[in-house]
Structure formats: C-alpha cells, structure tokens
Amino acid sequence: MQEKSIDKTKKKGGLSKSTWLCLLIIVVLVPATIFIGWQLGDRKYYITSVLIIFYSMIPFFVSFESRKPQARELVTIAVLCAIAVASRAAFIMLPAFKPIIGIIIIAGMAFGARAGFLTGAVSAFVSNFIFGQGPWTPWQMLAFGLAGFLAGLLHEKGILDSNRKVQVTVFGGLVIMLLVGPLLDTSTLFMMMSMVDTTSALTVYMAGVPINAVHAVAVMLTLFLLTKPMMEKLTRIKIKYGMMEAEKEPEEVIWKDE
C-alpha cells in the first residue's frame, strides 16, 4: 500500500507551523522587501522578484521537514505553474482578460495554502518574461500568491468547498475585485508616488475598476469550467502518491451544481 505522507507540524484545529511561516512571510517579509526594493529604485525589481520566489519556497520545503520531498511533488507544482503561465499567454492580445488566477486558486485548493502561494508567485514572475518585467512584477507576485494562499487556507478550513462550483466561482470574482485588483492598483500609486494626492489616488482606483471587472470575469469563467475536471485529476494524483496536503483517504467526491 502506498504510504501517505503527513505534515506532523499540524495541530488539531489549527494551522501547521509551515502555514504560519508562510502567513508571516506574506504579511511582513514580502511587503518589506517590495518597499525596500522600491526605495532602491533602478532595476532592483529583479532582485526583489527572486527574493520573493525564495521566500515562497521556504514554507513549502519546511512542510517536508519530517521526510524528503519527492520529485513528483515538485514536478506537479511546476506543471501547474506552466499551465497558469500558458493560460495568461493565450490571451496576450487581451491584457485585462487573465485566467491565470483561476488556475492558481485551483492549485491552492488542491495542494494547500503554501503550494498556492508558491504557484502564484512563480507564475507571475515567469509569465512576465512574456508580458514584460518591471517594478510591478513583485506586486503581481504578491497578489497572485495571496490568491492561491487564501484559496488553500479557506479550502483547508472547510469554508471554501471545491465541490460547489458556484461558490468557488463567486470567490474567484471577489478575490479579484477586493484583493488582487486593488493591490495591483496600489502598485501603480507607488510608481507615481511623487505626484500622488487624494484625487489622483481615487482616479487610479476608479480607472482600475473596469479592468479588474474584466479580469474577474476571466477568472470566474476559468473556475466555473475547470474546477471540477482539474480538482478530480489533482485530487486523484495527490491521494495516489500521498502528496503534500493529503493526510487521509478522502470521502467520495460529489460535484454539486448550484
């Protein structure tokens, strides 16, 4: 029988130490690095981006503290990153229409908050080799990673039910409109800091609403169409090989259309 791996740092009813570490990195270390990189100016965003990828890998590998990571686990995350990058590149002619967050959310639900953050951060960085690197890249890495982390965390706690397509779809739209979109709009303000006042800030946020709305539609369509087939396959892989967040045999998956 295939041996199932268990994150022994996880406490009953609470978060694992590696998840707390990931949360600390997201809330403190990544914003601090972005701010310092912005202060340094020039092309320091490359260094900032690499540092964020390094940070995102720390809690992911800490979860392997009781065992050695298996190659298939790392390959699975790499494949999800590649799918996410391809989903963004496929709509290069429609810059605001970005299904990438939908794939990242699914990755978070399937493999947990840590894997979700790692998938989001890496996908944002790699896809910008197509769309263009810049001082906005670290902000995108943080925003995309946050979407994956939040999806994984809420799914782990039973708040976000991957069996309910409508719930997941609405969640994707809200994440874009209330978290990812405003965070990326804030990055615009940082890049024009010398001329920012209340009026210009409101203008930036208001101008971002229609763009964020298109982004939200892309993510919602992606989640509505792909959550069921992708979760079925990823859950089967996770359980078969005892990967990452798999701690016990799951109950039979029943997909519900609301």
PDB file of C-alpha atoms in Angstrom:
ATOM      1  CA  MET A   1       0.000   0.000   0.000  1.00  0.00           C
ATOM      2  CA  GLN A   2       1.259   3.469  -0.897  1.00  0.00           C
ATOM      3  CA  GLU A   3       2.474   5.224   2.249  1.00  0.00           C
ATOM      4  CA  LYS A   4       0.703   8.502   2.902  1.00  0.00           C
ATOM      5  CA  SER A   5       2.792  11.476   3.986  1.00  0.00           C
ATOM      6  CA  ILE A   6       1.678  13.533   6.978  1.00  0.00           C
ATOM      7  CA  ASP A   7       2.612  17.075   7.960  1.00  0.00           C
ATOM      8  CA  LYS A   8       3.461  16.345  11.598  1.00  0.00           C
ATOM      9  CA  THR A   9       3.690  20.040  12.423  1.00  0.00           C
ATOM     10  CA  LYS A  10      -0.048  20.487  12.024  1.00  0.00           C
ATOM     11  CA  LYS A  11      -2.066  20.837  15.193  1.00  0.00           C
ATOM     12  CA  LYS A  12      -5.621  19.705  15.521  1.00  0.00           C
ATOM     13  CA  GLY A  13      -7.983  22.559  14.814  1.00  0.00           C
ATOM     14  CA  GLY A  14      -5.112  24.923  13.939  1.00  0.00           C
ATOM     15  CA  LEU A  15      -2.598  25.737  11.262  1.00  0.00           C
ATOM     16  CA  SER A  16       0.686  23.955  10.690  1.00  0.00           C
ATOM     17  CA  LYS A  17       3.906  25.724  11.570  1.00  0.00           C
ATOM     18  CA  SER A  18       4.800  25.941   7.902  1.00  0.00           C
ATOM     19  CA  THR A  19       1.459  27.636   7.131  1.00  0.00           C
ATOM     20  CA  TRP A  20       2.039  30.155   9.926  1.00  0.00           C
ATOM     21  CA  LEU A  21       5.506  30.753   8.481  1.00  0.00           C
ATOM     22  CA  CYS A  22       4.002  31.340   5.038  1.00  0.00           C
ATOM     23  CA  LEU A  23       1.497  33.801   6.527  1.00  0.00           C
ATOM     24  CA  LEU A  24       4.311  35.665   8.288  1.00  0.00           C
ATOM     25  CA  ILE A  25       6.274  35.862   5.045  1.00  0.00           C
ATOM     26  CA  ILE A  26       3.245  37.194   3.147  1.00  0.00           C
ATOM     27  CA  VAL A  27       2.253  39.789   5.741  1.00  0.00           C
ATOM     28  CA  VAL A  28       5.707  41.009   6.823  1.00  0.00           C
ATOM     29  CA  LEU A  29       8.681  39.846   4.783  1.00  0.00           C
ATOM     30  CA  VAL A  30       7.346  40.226   1.225  1.00  0.00           C
ATOM     31  CA  PRO A  31       5.857  43.741   1.714  1.00  0.00           C
ATOM     32  CA  ALA A  32       9.059  44.858   3.463  1.00  0.00           C
ATOM     33  CA  THR A  33      11.166  43.519   0.576  1.00  0.00           C
ATOM     34  CA  ILE A  34       8.956  45.233  -2.012  1.00  0.00           C
ATOM     35  CA  PHE A  35       9.191  48.533  -0.130  1.00  0.00           C
ATOM     36  CA  ILE A  36      12.987  48.333   0.218  1.00  0.00           C
ATOM     37  CA  GLY A  37      13.316  47.395  -3.461  1.00  0.00           C
ATOM     38  CA  TRP A  38      11.145  50.366  -4.427  1.00  0.00           C
ATOM     39  CA  GLN A  39      13.319  52.684  -2.331  1.00  0.00           C
ATOM     40  CA  LEU A  40      16.447  51.427  -4.072  1.00  0.00           C
ATOM     41  CA  GLY A  41      14.883  52.090  -7.478  1.00  0.00           C
ATOM     42  CA  ASP A  42      16.597  51.381 -10.811  1.00  0.00           C
ATOM     43  CA  ARG A  43      16.251  47.691 -11.838  1.00  0.00           C
ATOM     44  CA  LYS A  44      16.256  46.255  -8.316  1.00  0.00           C
ATOM     45  CA  TYR A  45      12.858  44.681  -9.014  1.00  0.00           C
ATOM     46  CA  TYR A  46      14.711  41.656 -10.437  1.00  0.00           C
ATOM     47  CA  ILE A  47      16.409  41.097  -7.093  1.00  0.00           C
ATOM     48  CA  THR A  48      13.114  41.689  -5.280  1.00  0.00           C
ATOM     49  CA  SER A  49      11.325  39.148  -7.507  1.00  0.00           C
ATOM     50  CA  VAL A  50      13.962  36.468  -6.964  1.00  0.00           C
ATOM     51  CA  LEU A  51      13.836  37.065  -3.212  1.00  0.00           C
ATOM     52  CA  ILE A  52      10.038  36.639  -3.204  1.00  0.00           C
ATOM     53  CA  ILE A  53      10.370  33.311  -5.036  1.00  0.00           C
ATOM     54  CA  PHE A  54      12.946  32.255  -2.454  1.00  0.00           C
ATOM     55  CA  TYR A  55      10.617  33.299   0.384  1.00  0.00           C
ATOM     56  CA  SER A  56       7.696  31.412  -1.141  1.00  0.00           C
ATOM     57  CA  MET A  57       9.752  28.214  -1.281  1.00  0.00           C
ATOM     58  CA  ILE A  58      10.727  28.293   2.409  1.00  0.00           C
ATOM     59  CA  PRO A  59       7.366  27.241   3.957  1.00  0.00           C
ATOM     60  CA  PHE A  60       6.802  24.802   1.094  1.00  0.00           C
ATOM     61  CA  PHE A  61      10.003  22.928   1.908  1.00  0.00           C
ATOM     62  CA  VAL A  62       9.535  23.288   5.674  1.00  0.00           C
ATOM     63  CA  SER A  63       6.447  21.099   5.250  1.00  0.00           C
ATOM     64  CA  PHE A  64       8.844  18.328   4.203  1.00  0.00           C
ATOM     65  CA  GLU A  65      10.780  18.512   7.484  1.00  0.00           C
ATOM     66  CA  SER A  66       9.738  15.004   8.522  1.00  0.00           C
ATOM     67  CA  ARG A  67      10.655  13.431   5.193  1.00  0.00           C
ATOM     68  CA  LYS A  68      12.424  14.001   1.907  1.00  0.00           C
ATOM     69  CA  PRO A  69      10.469  15.790  -0.835  1.00  0.00           C
ATOM     70  CA  GLN A  70       9.566  13.568  -3.753  1.00  0.00           C
ATOM     71  CA  ALA A  71      10.359  14.660  -7.280  1.00  0.00           C
ATOM     72  CA  ARG A  72       6.780  14.137  -8.424  1.00  0.00           C
ATOM     73  CA  GLU A  73       5.568  16.706  -5.881  1.00  0.00           C
ATOM     74  CA  LEU A  74       7.882  19.375  -7.248  1.00  0.00           C
ATOM     75  CA  VAL A  75       7.083  18.387 -10.829  1.00  0.00           C
ATOM     76  CA  THR A  76       3.346  18.738 -10.141  1.00  0.00           C
ATOM     77  CA  ILE A  77       3.801  22.296  -8.876  1.00  0.00           C
ATOM     78  CA  ALA A  78       5.999  23.081 -11.885  1.00  0.00           C
ATOM     79  CA  VAL A  79       3.323  21.761 -14.245  1.00  0.00           C
ATOM     80  CA  LEU A  80       0.634  23.863 -12.533  1.00  0.00           C
ATOM     81  CA  CYS A  81       2.858  26.929 -12.894  1.00  0.00           C
ATOM     82  CA  ALA A  82       3.317  26.141 -16.589  1.00  0.00           C
ATOM     83  CA  ILE A  83      -0.457  25.788 -17.084  1.00  0.00           C
ATOM     84  CA  ALA A  84      -1.019  29.090 -15.285  1.00  0.00           C
ATOM     85  CA  VAL A  85       1.580  30.864 -17.437  1.00  0.00           C
ATOM     86  CA  ALA A  86       0.099  29.361 -20.614  1.00  0.00           C
ATOM     87  CA  SER A  87      -3.411  30.486 -19.597  1.00  0.00           C
ATOM     88  CA  ARG A  88      -2.175  34.061 -19.354  1.00  0.00           C
ATOM     89  CA  ALA A  89      -0.104  33.921 -22.530  1.00  0.00           C
ATOM     90  CA  ALA A  90      -3.034  32.510 -24.521  1.00  0.00           C
ATOM     91  CA  PHE A  91      -4.857  35.826 -24.123  1.00  0.00           C
ATOM     92  CA  ILE A  92      -1.887  38.105 -24.727  1.00  0.00           C
ATOM     93  CA  MET A  93      -3.976  40.173 -27.143  1.00  0.00           C
ATOM     94  CA  LEU A  94      -6.469  40.857 -24.329  1.00  0.00           C
ATOM     95  CA  PRO A  95      -4.234  42.067 -21.468  1.00  0.00           C
ATOM     96  CA  ALA A  96      -7.082  42.511 -18.954  1.00  0.00           C
ATOM     97  CA  PHE A  97      -8.513  39.038 -19.632  1.00  0.00           C
ATOM     98  CA  LYS A  98      -6.272  36.875 -17.415  1.00  0.00           C
ATOM     99  CA  PRO A  99      -7.431  33.363 -16.447  1.00  0.00           C
ATOM    100  CA  ILE A 100      -4.157  32.779 -14.571  1.00  0.00           C
ATOM    101  CA  ILE A 101      -5.604  33.459 -11.106  1.00  0.00           C
ATOM    102  CA  GLY A 102      -8.233  30.765 -11.694  1.00  0.00           C
ATOM    103  CA  ILE A 103      -5.511  28.137 -12.171  1.00  0.00           C
ATOM    104  CA  ILE A 104      -3.664  29.430  -9.103  1.00  0.00           C
ATOM    105  CA  ILE A 105      -6.830  29.191  -6.983  1.00  0.00           C
ATOM    106  CA  ILE A 106      -7.364  25.600  -8.112  1.00  0.00           C
ATOM    107  CA  ALA A 107      -3.739  24.808  -7.233  1.00  0.00           C
ATOM    108  CA  GLY A 108      -4.263  26.258  -3.767  1.00  0.00           C
ATOM    109  CA  MET A 109      -7.435  24.244  -3.181  1.00  0.00           C
ATOM    110  CA  ALA A 110      -5.830  21.043  -4.440  1.00  0.00           C
ATOM    111  CA  PHE A 111      -2.463  21.209  -2.670  1.00  0.00           C
ATOM    112  CA  GLY A 112      -2.853  23.688   0.151  1.00  0.00           C
ATOM    113  CA  ALA A 113      -2.086  27.299   1.020  1.00  0.00           C
ATOM    114  CA  ARG A 114       1.698  27.004   0.793  1.00  0.00           C
ATOM    115  CA  ALA A 115       1.620  25.431  -2.667  1.00  0.00           C
ATOM    116  CA  GLY A 116      -0.956  28.030  -3.748  1.00  0.00           C
ATOM    117  CA  PHE A 117       1.303  30.911  -2.769  1.00  0.00           C
ATOM    118  CA  LEU A 118       4.317  29.311  -4.451  1.00  0.00           C
ATOM    119  CA  THR A 119       2.350  28.660  -7.660  1.00  0.00           C
ATOM    120  CA  GLY A 120       1.079  32.240  -7.751  1.00  0.00           C
ATOM    121  CA  ALA A 121       4.442  33.888  -7.117  1.00  0.00           C
ATOM    122  CA  VAL A 122       6.354  31.767  -9.622  1.00  0.00           C
ATOM    123  CA  SER A 123       3.633  32.018 -12.303  1.00  0.00           C
ATOM    124  CA  ALA A 124       3.565  35.817 -12.086  1.00  0.00           C
ATOM    125  CA  PHE A 125       7.343  36.059 -12.398  1.00  0.00           C
ATOM    126  CA  VAL A 126       7.670  33.576 -15.277  1.00  0.00           C
ATOM    127  CA  SER A 127       4.699  34.930 -17.261  1.00  0.00           C
ATOM    128  CA  ASN A 128       6.204  38.429 -17.141  1.00  0.00           C
ATOM    129  CA  PHE A 129       9.051  37.238 -19.330  1.00  0.00           C
ATOM    130  CA  ILE A 130       6.296  37.308 -21.963  1.00  0.00           C
ATOM    131  CA  PHE A 131       4.348  40.369 -20.774  1.00  0.00           C
ATOM    132  CA  GLY A 132       7.365  42.361 -19.575  1.00  0.00           C
ATOM    133  CA  GLN A 133       9.233  42.591 -16.286  1.00  0.00           C
ATOM    134  CA  GLY A 134       9.135  45.800 -14.285  1.00  0.00           C
ATOM    135  CA  PRO A 135       8.623  47.305 -10.824  1.00  0.00           C
ATOM    136  CA  TRP A 136       5.081  45.908 -10.976  1.00  0.00           C
ATOM    137  CA  THR A 137       6.370  42.296 -11.035  1.00  0.00           C
ATOM    138  CA  PRO A 138       6.913  41.909  -7.249  1.00  0.00           C
ATOM    139  CA  TRP A 139       3.438  43.323  -6.645  1.00  0.00           C
ATOM    140  CA  GLN A 140       1.918  40.824  -9.066  1.00  0.00           C
ATOM    141  CA  MET A 141       3.844  38.004  -7.396  1.00  0.00           C
ATOM    142  CA  LEU A 142       2.440  39.049  -4.022  1.00  0.00           C
ATOM    143  CA  ALA A 143      -1.121  39.485  -5.343  1.00  0.00           C
ATOM    144  CA  PHE A 144      -1.190  36.218  -7.310  1.00  0.00           C
ATOM    145  CA  GLY A 145       0.422  34.336  -4.435  1.00  0.00           C
ATOM    146  CA  LEU A 146      -2.104  35.763  -1.968  1.00  0.00           C
ATOM    147  CA  ALA A 147      -4.972  34.481  -4.133  1.00  0.00           C
ATOM    148  CA  GLY A 148      -3.545  30.952  -4.080  1.00  0.00           C
ATOM    149  CA  PHE A 149      -2.747  31.107  -0.368  1.00  0.00           C
ATOM    150  CA  LEU A 150      -6.218  32.360   0.586  1.00  0.00           C
ATOM    151  CA  ALA A 151      -7.933  29.718  -1.571  1.00  0.00           C
ATOM    152  CA  GLY A 152      -5.840  26.957   0.010  1.00  0.00           C
ATOM    153  CA  LEU A 153      -6.389  28.233   3.542  1.00  0.00           C
ATOM    154  CA  LEU A 154     -10.164  28.598   3.197  1.00  0.00           C
ATOM    155  CA  HIS A 155     -10.431  25.207   1.500  1.00  0.00           C
ATOM    156  CA  GLU A 156      -8.402  23.595   4.278  1.00  0.00           C
ATOM    157  CA  LYS A 157     -10.747  25.099   6.874  1.00  0.00           C
ATOM    158  CA  GLY A 158     -13.842  23.898   5.011  1.00  0.00           C
ATOM    159  CA  ILE A 159     -15.038  27.438   4.272  1.00  0.00           C
ATOM    160  CA  LEU A 160     -14.397  27.174   0.537  1.00  0.00           C
ATOM    161  CA  ASP A 161     -15.931  23.975  -0.817  1.00  0.00           C
ATOM    162  CA  SER A 162     -14.350  22.892  -4.092  1.00  0.00           C
ATOM    163  CA  ASN A 163     -17.390  20.675  -4.711  1.00  0.00           C
ATOM    164  CA  ARG A 164     -19.550  23.782  -5.166  1.00  0.00           C
ATOM    165  CA  LYS A 165     -18.735  25.368  -8.492  1.00  0.00           C
ATOM    166  CA  VAL A 166     -20.872  28.448  -7.941  1.00  0.00           C
ATOM    167  CA  GLN A 167     -19.279  29.163  -4.558  1.00  0.00           C
ATOM    168  CA  VAL A 168     -15.769  28.802  -5.971  1.00  0.00           C
ATOM    169  CA  THR A 169     -16.685  30.941  -8.985  1.00  0.00           C
ATOM    170  CA  VAL A 170     -18.031  33.768  -6.823  1.00  0.00           C
ATOM    171  CA  PHE A 171     -14.963  33.502  -4.586  1.00  0.00           C
ATOM    172  CA  GLY A 172     -12.721  33.998  -7.630  1.00  0.00           C
ATOM    173  CA  GLY A 173     -14.577  37.144  -8.641  1.00  0.00           C
ATOM    174  CA  LEU A 174     -14.413  38.585  -5.130  1.00  0.00           C
ATOM    175  CA  VAL A 175     -10.691  37.851  -4.828  1.00  0.00           C
ATOM    176  CA  ILE A 176     -10.003  39.867  -7.969  1.00  0.00           C
ATOM    177  CA  MET A 177     -12.289  42.794  -7.130  1.00  0.00           C
ATOM    178  CA  LEU A 178     -11.419  43.068  -3.432  1.00  0.00           C
ATOM    179  CA  LEU A 179      -7.825  41.846  -3.189  1.00  0.00           C
ATOM    180  CA  VAL A 180      -5.789  41.310  -6.359  1.00  0.00           C
ATOM    181  CA  GLY A 181      -7.146  44.275  -8.326  1.00  0.00           C
ATOM    182  CA  PRO A 182      -6.823  46.891  -5.548  1.00  0.00           C
ATOM    183  CA  LEU A 183      -3.353  45.590  -4.653  1.00  0.00           C
ATOM    184  CA  LEU A 184      -2.150  45.994  -8.241  1.00  0.00           C
ATOM    185  CA  ASP A 185      -3.760  49.433  -8.422  1.00  0.00           C
ATOM    186  CA  THR A 186      -1.791  50.345  -5.293  1.00  0.00           C
ATOM    187  CA  SER A 187       1.406  49.341  -7.074  1.00  0.00           C
ATOM    188  CA  THR A 188       0.565  51.973  -9.709  1.00  0.00           C
ATOM    189  CA  LEU A 189       0.393  54.606  -6.988  1.00  0.00           C
ATOM    190  CA  PHE A 190       3.834  53.601  -5.718  1.00  0.00           C
ATOM    191  CA  MET A 191       5.267  54.008  -9.206  1.00  0.00           C
ATOM    192  CA  MET A 192       3.897  57.561  -9.424  1.00  0.00           C
ATOM    193  CA  MET A 193       4.484  58.427  -5.759  1.00  0.00           C
ATOM    194  CA  SER A 194       5.995  61.867  -6.416  1.00  0.00           C
ATOM    195  CA  MET A 195       2.724  63.131  -7.912  1.00  0.00           C
ATOM    196  CA  VAL A 196       0.156  61.273  -5.818  1.00  0.00           C
ATOM    197  CA  ASP A 197      -2.588  63.098  -3.959  1.00  0.00           C
ATOM    198  CA  THR A 198      -6.108  62.121  -2.917  1.00  0.00           C
ATOM    199  CA  THR A 199      -7.595  62.996  -6.293  1.00  0.00           C
ATOM    200  CA  SER A 200      -5.026  61.081  -8.329  1.00  0.00           C
ATOM    201  CA  ALA A 201      -5.303  58.079  -5.986  1.00  0.00           C
ATOM    202  CA  LEU A 202      -9.089  57.962  -6.424  1.00  0.00           C
ATOM    203  CA  THR A 203      -8.618  58.311 -10.182  1.00  0.00           C
ATOM    204  CA  VAL A 204      -6.253  55.331 -10.272  1.00  0.00           C
ATOM    205  CA  TYR A 205      -8.596  53.123  -8.246  1.00  0.00           C
ATOM    206  CA  MET A 206     -11.663  54.147 -10.257  1.00  0.00           C
ATOM    207  CA  ALA A 207      -9.837  53.587 -13.556  1.00  0.00           C
ATOM    208  CA  GLY A 208      -8.907  50.139 -12.342  1.00  0.00           C
ATOM    209  CA  VAL A 209     -12.490  49.025 -11.696  1.00  0.00           C
ATOM    210  CA  PRO A 210     -13.431  48.122 -15.314  1.00  0.00           C
ATOM    211  CA  ILE A 211     -10.062  46.419 -15.864  1.00  0.00           C
ATOM    212  CA  ASN A 212     -10.477  44.441 -12.661  1.00  0.00           C
ATOM    213  CA  ALA A 213     -14.023  43.541 -13.704  1.00  0.00           C
ATOM    214  CA  VAL A 214     -12.768  42.019 -16.974  1.00  0.00           C
ATOM    215  CA  HIS A 215     -10.069  40.200 -15.014  1.00  0.00           C
ATOM    216  CA  ALA A 216     -12.716  38.889 -12.609  1.00  0.00           C
ATOM    217  CA  VAL A 217     -14.868  37.604 -15.482  1.00  0.00           C
ATOM    218  CA  ALA A 218     -11.883  35.686 -16.901  1.00  0.00           C
ATOM    219  CA  VAL A 219     -11.147  34.104 -13.531  1.00  0.00           C
ATOM    220  CA  MET A 220     -14.797  33.240 -12.858  1.00  0.00           C
ATOM    221  CA  LEU A 221     -15.173  31.559 -16.259  1.00  0.00           C
ATOM    222  CA  THR A 222     -11.975  29.598 -15.674  1.00  0.00           C
ATOM    223  CA  LEU A 223     -13.136  28.392 -12.263  1.00  0.00           C
ATOM    224  CA  PHE A 224     -16.637  27.541 -13.449  1.00  0.00           C
ATOM    225  CA  LEU A 225     -15.359  25.469 -16.368  1.00  0.00           C
ATOM    226  CA  LEU A 226     -12.175  23.918 -14.957  1.00  0.00           C
ATOM    227  CA  THR A 227     -12.636  23.465 -11.209  1.00  0.00           C
ATOM    228  CA  LYS A 228     -14.395  20.105 -11.497  1.00  0.00           C
ATOM    229  CA  PRO A 229     -12.116  18.361 -14.059  1.00  0.00           C
ATOM    230  CA  MET A 230      -8.878  19.750 -12.619  1.00  0.00           C
ATOM    231  CA  MET A 231      -9.754  19.050  -8.971  1.00  0.00           C
ATOM    232  CA  GLU A 232     -10.783  15.481  -9.827  1.00  0.00           C
ATOM    233  CA  LYS A 233      -7.434  14.805 -11.517  1.00  0.00           C
ATOM    234  CA  LEU A 234      -5.283  16.675  -8.991  1.00  0.00           C
ATOM    235  CA  THR A 235      -7.025  15.044  -6.030  1.00  0.00           C
ATOM    236  CA  ARG A 236      -6.528  11.619  -7.590  1.00  0.00           C
ATOM    237  CA  ILE A 237      -2.802  12.340  -8.058  1.00  0.00           C
ATOM    238  CA  LYS A 238      -2.459  13.741  -4.537  1.00  0.00           C
ATOM    239  CA  ILE A 239      -4.103  10.769  -2.857  1.00  0.00           C
ATOM    240  CA  LYS A 240      -2.473   8.123  -5.034  1.00  0.00           C
ATOM    241  CA  TYR A 241       1.029   9.353  -4.244  1.00  0.00           C
ATOM    242  CA  GLY A 242       0.413  10.757  -0.751  1.00  0.00           C
ATOM    243  CA  MET A 243       1.412  14.235  -1.823  1.00  0.00           C
ATOM    244  CA  MET A 244       1.609  17.428   0.203  1.00  0.00           C
ATOM    245  CA  GLU A 245      -1.675  18.121   1.996  1.00  0.00           C
ATOM    246  CA  ALA A 246      -3.002  14.569   1.649  1.00  0.00           C
ATOM    247  CA  GLU A 247      -3.354  13.212   5.177  1.00  0.00           C
ATOM    248  CA  LYS A 248      -6.121  10.687   4.866  1.00  0.00           C
ATOM    249  CA  GLU A 249      -8.265   8.982   2.315  1.00  0.00           C
ATOM    250  CA  PRO A 250     -10.920  11.471   1.192  1.00  0.00           C
ATOM    251  CA  GLU A 251     -14.589  10.796   1.080  1.00  0.00           C
ATOM    252  CA  GLU A 252     -16.107  10.238  -2.311  1.00  0.00           C
ATOM    253  CA  VAL A 253     -16.121  13.490  -4.242  1.00  0.00           C
ATOM    254  CA  ILE A 254     -19.610  14.576  -5.247  1.00  0.00           C
ATOM    255  CA  TRP A 255     -19.786  17.575  -7.523  1.00  0.00           C
ATOM    256  CA  LYS A 256     -22.741  19.839  -6.951  1.00  0.00           C
ATOM    257  CA  ASP A 257     -24.028  22.347  -9.462  1.00  0.00           C
ATOM    258  CA  GLU A 258     -25.841  25.175  -7.774  1.00  0.00           C
TER     259      GLU A 258
END
